[in-house]
Every structure is written in C-alpha cells, then in structure tokens.
XYZ file of C-alpha atoms in Angstrom:
204
model
C 35.953 -5.935 9.861
C 36.505 -8.983 12.096
C 33.679 -10.901 10.381
C 35.238 -10.181 6.992
C 38.636 -11.445 8.126
C 37.157 -14.637 9.564
C 35.198 -15.270 6.369
C 38.377 -14.940 4.293
C 40.115 -17.320 6.686
C 37.233 -19.820 6.337
C 37.780 -20.134 2.576
C 41.546 -20.582 2.753
C 42.556 -23.955 1.193
C 44.648 -24.889 4.236
C 41.930 -24.074 6.757
C 41.433 -27.222 8.858
C 38.698 -26.686 11.473
C 35.997 -24.997 9.394
C 33.239 -26.075 11.781
C 34.733 -24.180 14.737
C 35.425 -21.165 12.547
C 31.876 -21.286 11.182
C 30.537 -21.151 14.747
C 32.813 -18.210 15.533
C 31.557 -16.309 12.475
C 27.966 -17.137 13.399
C 28.444 -15.792 16.936
C 30.143 -12.632 15.693
C 27.173 -11.942 13.425
C 24.723 -12.621 16.244
C 26.577 -10.191 18.518
C 26.551 -7.497 15.840
C 22.840 -7.923 15.165
C 22.023 -8.025 18.878
C 23.997 -4.828 19.473
C 22.192 -3.097 16.616
C 18.800 -4.144 17.974
C 19.729 -3.087 21.510
C 20.670 0.312 20.130
C 17.293 0.513 18.355
C 15.510 -0.317 21.614
C 17.529 2.318 23.467
C 17.135 5.109 20.927
C 13.766 4.380 19.260
C 11.997 2.024 21.640
C 9.267 2.549 24.221
C 10.420 2.051 27.824
C 7.127 0.587 29.048
C 3.704 -0.349 27.757
C 1.716 2.875 27.186
C -1.570 3.530 28.994
C -4.448 5.274 27.255
C -4.981 7.604 30.221
C -1.518 9.110 29.722
C -2.312 10.393 26.220
C -4.530 13.288 25.211
C -5.577 11.812 21.868
C -6.260 8.402 20.398
C -3.746 9.127 17.641
C -0.950 9.823 20.126
C -1.791 6.648 22.061
C -1.801 4.589 18.847
C 1.607 5.960 17.877
C 3.046 5.076 21.285
C 1.409 1.646 21.222
C 2.840 0.915 17.755
C 6.237 1.929 19.097
C 5.788 -0.434 22.054
C 4.814 -3.288 19.726
C 7.959 -2.710 17.678
C 10.031 -2.641 20.861
C 8.643 -6.037 21.900
C 9.527 -7.452 18.467
C 13.103 -6.177 18.815
C 13.431 -7.625 22.325
C 12.018 -10.999 21.228
C 14.452 -11.063 18.308
C 17.387 -10.350 20.646
C 16.239 -13.226 22.870
C 15.968 -15.576 19.867
C 19.436 -14.565 18.682
C 20.968 -15.325 22.064
C 19.318 -18.758 22.061
C 20.898 -19.406 18.663
C 24.273 -18.364 19.983
C 24.119 -20.935 22.779
C 22.897 -23.710 20.500
C 25.738 -24.714 18.137
C 23.433 -27.014 16.162
C 20.740 -24.404 15.517
C 20.647 -23.004 12.013
C 21.363 -19.301 11.601
C 19.563 -18.257 8.419
C 19.922 -14.480 8.688
C 21.500 -12.900 5.631
C 22.979 -9.423 5.656
C 24.553 -8.034 2.493
C 27.049 -5.845 4.339
C 28.147 -8.717 6.567
C 28.300 -11.422 3.920
C 29.656 -9.325 1.031
C 31.681 -6.657 2.857
C 34.177 -6.166 0.012
C 31.255 -5.080 -2.182
C 28.639 -3.432 0.013
C 30.341 -2.312 3.213
C 31.883 1.122 2.514
C 34.011 0.831 5.669
C 35.863 -2.096 4.079
C 35.362 -1.532 0.352
C 35.885 2.244 0.482
C 35.292 4.022 -2.825
C 34.996 0.659 -4.600
C 31.795 -0.261 -2.741
C 28.954 -1.455 -4.958
C 28.319 -3.797 -7.880
C 29.515 -3.181 -11.431
C 26.267 -4.652 -12.782
C 22.851 -5.183 -11.189
C 20.466 -7.424 -13.152
C 16.923 -8.244 -12.093
C 13.267 -8.719 -12.846
C 11.485 -6.893 -10.015
C 7.893 -7.806 -9.127
C 4.847 -5.902 -10.396
C 2.615 -5.228 -7.376
C 0.516 -2.112 -6.848
C 1.480 -0.640 -3.503
C -2.086 0.336 -2.636
C -2.988 -3.369 -2.712
C -0.260 -4.329 -0.239
C -2.036 -3.073 2.899
C 0.177 -2.794 5.987
C 3.309 -3.572 4.006
C 2.701 -0.453 1.910
C 2.357 1.561 5.131
C 5.694 0.228 6.339
C 7.362 1.000 3.010
C 6.007 4.554 3.138
C 8.053 5.084 6.322
C 11.220 3.456 4.975
C 12.572 6.629 3.371
C 12.141 5.727 -0.302
C 12.306 8.763 -2.602
C 10.448 6.815 -5.305
C 7.508 5.806 -3.103
C 4.011 6.721 -4.294
C 0.949 5.094 -2.751
C -0.673 4.688 -6.181
C 2.535 3.384 -7.691
C 4.113 -0.020 -8.141
C 6.748 -1.719 -6.005
C 9.129 -2.075 -8.953
C 9.842 1.672 -8.639
C 11.369 1.007 -5.218
C 13.556 -1.683 -6.760
C 15.035 0.952 -9.083
C 16.075 2.966 -6.057
C 17.527 -0.026 -4.221
C 19.300 -1.180 -7.394
C 20.991 2.168 -7.876
C 21.865 2.240 -4.183
C 24.005 -0.916 -4.458
C 25.544 0.047 -7.801
C 28.970 1.564 -8.366
C 29.212 4.966 -9.990
C 28.678 4.493 -13.739
C 27.678 0.867 -13.159
C 24.995 -0.822 -15.262
C 21.474 -1.434 -13.914
C 19.493 -3.820 -16.133
C 15.853 -4.517 -15.240
C 13.171 -6.402 -17.161
C 10.333 -4.166 -16.079
C 7.591 -1.745 -17.059
C 8.322 1.685 -18.511
C 5.016 3.185 -17.341
C 6.814 5.180 -14.637
C 8.195 7.363 -17.453
C 4.731 8.728 -18.242
C 2.265 7.777 -15.476
C 1.428 10.115 -12.638
C 2.677 7.641 -10.032
C 6.102 7.740 -11.682
C 6.708 11.400 -10.835
C 8.814 10.563 -7.796
C 10.813 7.995 -9.757
C 11.458 10.452 -12.603
C 12.564 13.067 -10.089
C 14.832 10.524 -8.397
C 16.565 9.695 -11.666
C 16.867 13.379 -12.602
C 18.460 14.338 -9.289
C 20.679 11.286 -8.964
C 24.187 11.213 -10.386
C 23.199 7.958 -12.053
C 22.099 6.953 -14.618
C 24.476 8.388 -17.164
C 22.372 6.778 -19.907
C 18.796 5.498 -19.748
C 17.764 2.983 -22.433
C 14.063 2.218 -23.115
C 13.493 -0.769 -25.426
C 9.710 -0.248 -25.671
C-alpha cells in the first residue's frame, strides 16, 4: 500500500523532489523483496549444507542439495539487494507487476476490480521437452496446463487468464493445436473448469 501511495505522489504535477522520492520508492521495494526472500529462506530453505552421509538415498541427498543451492541463491539475492539499497546511484531493474501496477494486479488494493480488461499477446512457440532444466522448473511451478510434451504457449494461456478480469478479453496470436493434440488435454481441461472464457473463438 505504501509503495502505491508513493508512486501516485511521484506523478503529481506539483511534486518537486522526484529524485528523493524515487530513492524512497526504490528502498521500499527492496525491503519488500528482501522480506519475501527471507521468509522463503526461513520456511523453504535448508539451514546448512547437506552431507551425503546423513541421507539414506542418493535421491534424498539430491533433493536436499537442490534445496541448499536454492537457499544460497536467495541469500545472495538478499545481499545484492541490500548493496543496491546503500548505493543511491545503482540501477534497480527489478520489475514486479503487483508493485508497479497495484491498482490493476494487487487484489489488496484493487479489490474486485483487479485484473486487465484486455490481454493481447503473441506467446512464443517452444516445445517444453526441448527446454531442459527450465522445463523441469516450470513443471514445479503449479501450472494446470503443463504437459512435458506440450508447448510453452499453453502456459501463457493460463497466465493470461490469471491477470484478466472476469469476462475480460484474452486475444492471442497462437496455435490452435492444443484443441486437438494429446498435449493439449490439460489446457482443454483448464478452460473447461475455469469460469473464463465465456466465449472461445477459433479463426482457423
């Protein structure tokens, strides 16, 4: 909420010291991101580097080691963020939809009006099975439309609907193969079970 208020203040015509206000907004965002990462470390992180001798199986050790690697990444990111905070000339390039467009995508601020009226896009065509480790990460991201043999554009449908208002319009220039192909089963099920779309138009 405080970030949103400061951003509105920044764009006021009579706002004089935009540089100082910009730094304040930057630091507020850094604090929010740092707090989120610290929470991730506390709730989902590994306390210390795992030792193979403490695990009965190689699979269990690998899982713990992957968790430790992720923890290190989070901790390094927190450290980098704090360095940015104490360097007023350093560029802060992080972009967060809910922070930068709170009136649209932050339900705490936007309430029932959260979401876009129209989402327009041309999502990429990339077979997930050719994406290696990225596909593995996406498989754990909670996508209902994910299928290892499928295409990444199916995930874009899900994300697009997720940022759309009820009865909003989603317009994609994309393939319609998901309507018939085996890999599109999850996507078809997602559309069938979702309250949107009210109308699906296929121009093929």
